[in-house]
CSV table of C-alpha atoms in Angstrom, one decimal:
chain,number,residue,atom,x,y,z
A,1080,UNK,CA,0.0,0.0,0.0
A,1081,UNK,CA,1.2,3.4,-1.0
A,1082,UNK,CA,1.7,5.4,2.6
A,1083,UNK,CA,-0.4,7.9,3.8
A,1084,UNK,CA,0.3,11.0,5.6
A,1085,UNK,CA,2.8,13.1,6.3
A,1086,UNK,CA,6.2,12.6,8.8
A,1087,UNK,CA,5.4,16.4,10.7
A,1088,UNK,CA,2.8,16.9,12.9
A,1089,UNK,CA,1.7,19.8,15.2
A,1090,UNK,CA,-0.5,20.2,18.3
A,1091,UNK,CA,-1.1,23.2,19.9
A,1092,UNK,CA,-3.8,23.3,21.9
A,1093,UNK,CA,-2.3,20.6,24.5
A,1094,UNK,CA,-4.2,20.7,27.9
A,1095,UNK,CA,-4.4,17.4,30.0
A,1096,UNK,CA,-7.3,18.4,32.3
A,1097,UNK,CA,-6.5,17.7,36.3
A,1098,UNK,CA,-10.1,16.6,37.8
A,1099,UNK,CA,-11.7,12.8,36.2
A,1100,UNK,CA,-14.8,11.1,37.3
A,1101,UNK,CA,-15.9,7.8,36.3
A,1102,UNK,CA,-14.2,4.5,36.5
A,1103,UNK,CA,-10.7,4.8,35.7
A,1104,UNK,CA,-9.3,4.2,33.1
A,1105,UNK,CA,-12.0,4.9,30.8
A,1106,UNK,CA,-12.8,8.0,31.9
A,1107,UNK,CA,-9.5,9.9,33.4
A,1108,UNK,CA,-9.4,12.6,31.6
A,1109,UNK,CA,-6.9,13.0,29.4
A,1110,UNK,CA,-5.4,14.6,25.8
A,1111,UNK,CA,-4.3,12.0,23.6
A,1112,UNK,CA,-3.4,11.0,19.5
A,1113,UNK,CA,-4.2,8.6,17.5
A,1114,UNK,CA,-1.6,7.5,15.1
A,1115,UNK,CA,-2.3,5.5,11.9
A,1116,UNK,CA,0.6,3.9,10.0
A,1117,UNK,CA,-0.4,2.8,6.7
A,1118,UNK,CA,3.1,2.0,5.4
A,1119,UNK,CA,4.6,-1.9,5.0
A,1120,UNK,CA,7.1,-0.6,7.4
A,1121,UNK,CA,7.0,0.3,11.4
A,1122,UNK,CA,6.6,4.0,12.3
A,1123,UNK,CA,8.7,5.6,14.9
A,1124,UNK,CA,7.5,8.8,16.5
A,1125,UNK,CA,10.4,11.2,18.0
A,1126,UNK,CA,7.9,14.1,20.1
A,1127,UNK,CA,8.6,16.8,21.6
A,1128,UNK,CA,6.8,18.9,23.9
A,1129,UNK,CA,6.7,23.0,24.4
A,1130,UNK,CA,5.5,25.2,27.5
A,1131,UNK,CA,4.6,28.9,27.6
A,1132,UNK,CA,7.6,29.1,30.5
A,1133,UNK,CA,9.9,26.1,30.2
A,1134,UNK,CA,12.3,24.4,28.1
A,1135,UNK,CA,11.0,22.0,25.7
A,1136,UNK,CA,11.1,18.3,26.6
A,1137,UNK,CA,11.6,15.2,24.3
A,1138,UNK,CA,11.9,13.3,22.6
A,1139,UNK,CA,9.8,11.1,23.8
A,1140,UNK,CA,10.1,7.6,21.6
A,1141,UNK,CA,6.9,5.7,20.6
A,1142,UNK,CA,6.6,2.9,17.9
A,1143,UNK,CA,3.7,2.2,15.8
A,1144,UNK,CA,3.5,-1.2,14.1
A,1145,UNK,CA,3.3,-1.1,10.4
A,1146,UNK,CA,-0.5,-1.3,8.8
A,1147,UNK,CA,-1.9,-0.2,12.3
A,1148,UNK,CA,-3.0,2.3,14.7
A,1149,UNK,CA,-2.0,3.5,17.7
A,1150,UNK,CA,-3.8,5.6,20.5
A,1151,UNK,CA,-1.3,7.3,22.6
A,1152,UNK,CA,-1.8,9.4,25.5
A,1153,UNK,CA,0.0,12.2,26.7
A,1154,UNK,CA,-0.8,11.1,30.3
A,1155,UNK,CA,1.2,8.2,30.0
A,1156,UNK,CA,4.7,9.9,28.5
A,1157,UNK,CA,6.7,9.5,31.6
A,1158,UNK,CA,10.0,9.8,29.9
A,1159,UNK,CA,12.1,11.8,29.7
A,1160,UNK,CA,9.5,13.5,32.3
A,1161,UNK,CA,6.0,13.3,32.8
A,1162,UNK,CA,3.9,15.8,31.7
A,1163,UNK,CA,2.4,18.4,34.0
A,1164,UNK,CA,-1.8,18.6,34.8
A,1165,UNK,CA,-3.8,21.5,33.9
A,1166,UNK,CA,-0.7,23.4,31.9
A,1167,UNK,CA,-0.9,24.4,28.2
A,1168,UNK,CA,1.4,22.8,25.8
A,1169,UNK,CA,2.0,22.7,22.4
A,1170,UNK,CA,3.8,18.9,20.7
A,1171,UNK,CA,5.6,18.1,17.4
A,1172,UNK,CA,5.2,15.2,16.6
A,1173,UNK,CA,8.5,13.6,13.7
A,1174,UNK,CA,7.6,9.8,12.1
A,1175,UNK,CA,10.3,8.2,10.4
A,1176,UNK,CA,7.7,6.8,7.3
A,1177,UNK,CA,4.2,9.1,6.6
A,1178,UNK,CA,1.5,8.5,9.3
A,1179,UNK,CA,-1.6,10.3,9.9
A,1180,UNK,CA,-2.2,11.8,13.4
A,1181,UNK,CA,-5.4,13.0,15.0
A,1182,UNK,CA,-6.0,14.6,18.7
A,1183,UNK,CA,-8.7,13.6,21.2
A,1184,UNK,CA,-9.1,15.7,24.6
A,1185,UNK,CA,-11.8,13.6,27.3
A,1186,UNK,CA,-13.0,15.9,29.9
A,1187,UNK,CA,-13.8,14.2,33.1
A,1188,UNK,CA,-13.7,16.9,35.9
A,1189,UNK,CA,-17.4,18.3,35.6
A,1190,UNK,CA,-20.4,15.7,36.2
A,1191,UNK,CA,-20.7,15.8,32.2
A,1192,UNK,CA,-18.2,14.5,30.1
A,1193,UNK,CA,-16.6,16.4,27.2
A,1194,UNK,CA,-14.6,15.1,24.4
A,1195,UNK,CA,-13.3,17.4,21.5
A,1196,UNK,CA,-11.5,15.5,18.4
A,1197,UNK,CA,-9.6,17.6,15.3
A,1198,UNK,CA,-6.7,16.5,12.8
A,1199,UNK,CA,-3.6,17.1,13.7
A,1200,UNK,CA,-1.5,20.1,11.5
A,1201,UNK,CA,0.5,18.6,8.9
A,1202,UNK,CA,3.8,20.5,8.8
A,1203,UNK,CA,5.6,20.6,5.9
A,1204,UNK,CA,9.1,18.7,6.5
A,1205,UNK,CA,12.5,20.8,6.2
A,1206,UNK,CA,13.4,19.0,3.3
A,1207,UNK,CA,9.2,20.0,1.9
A,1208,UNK,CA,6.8,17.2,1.5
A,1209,UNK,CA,3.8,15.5,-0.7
């Protein structure tokens, strides 16, 4: 299959809520991609993350099996350093082979749940791109 996608991705409206109800861990409420890898070969994701006040952090290292997808939360990055609750951030997100990337925010904290859901932006690559 030809690959889809692009190998640059942007996020900036990063915001990992700090309240959750419901059962965890369905409902914790979290920001998170989804990563789809159409390509006969394995995708691996280099991301880094920005702040409004601190130095950038990354990359963090995630693999993504070839012909599948993969949800990732930004919860669950623990290294190089877990992400902060309830701060603004912004992520690039670099593949290796073209994915397609799209971001998911669940809202827990209020007795209704929220979920919001948008494409990622595709940056063009340094070296420009299809």
């Amino acid at each position: 299959m030809e690959a889809i996608g692009k190998r640059r991705w942007t996020i900036a409206g990063g915001h990992i809520p700090l309240g959750s109800n419901g059962m965890e861990p369905e409902f914790t409420s979290r920001d998170e991609i989804a990563v789809l890898n159409c390509s006969d070969s394995p995708a691996r994701l280099r991301i880094q993350i920005h702040y409004a006040d601190r130095p950038v952090v990354g990359p963090y290292e995630v693999k993504i099996a070839a012909r599948r997808v993969r949800r990732i939360r930004f919860n669950d990055l623990i290294f190089p350093e877990a992400l902060p609750l309830d701060v603004d951030f912004g992520a690039v997100i670099e593949a290796d082979v073209p994915v397609v990337v799209q971001f998911t925010r669940l809202d827990s904290g209020t007795g209704s749940r929220s979920t919001i859901t948008t494409a990622a932006y595709a940056a063009r690559n340094l070296q420009g791109s299809r």
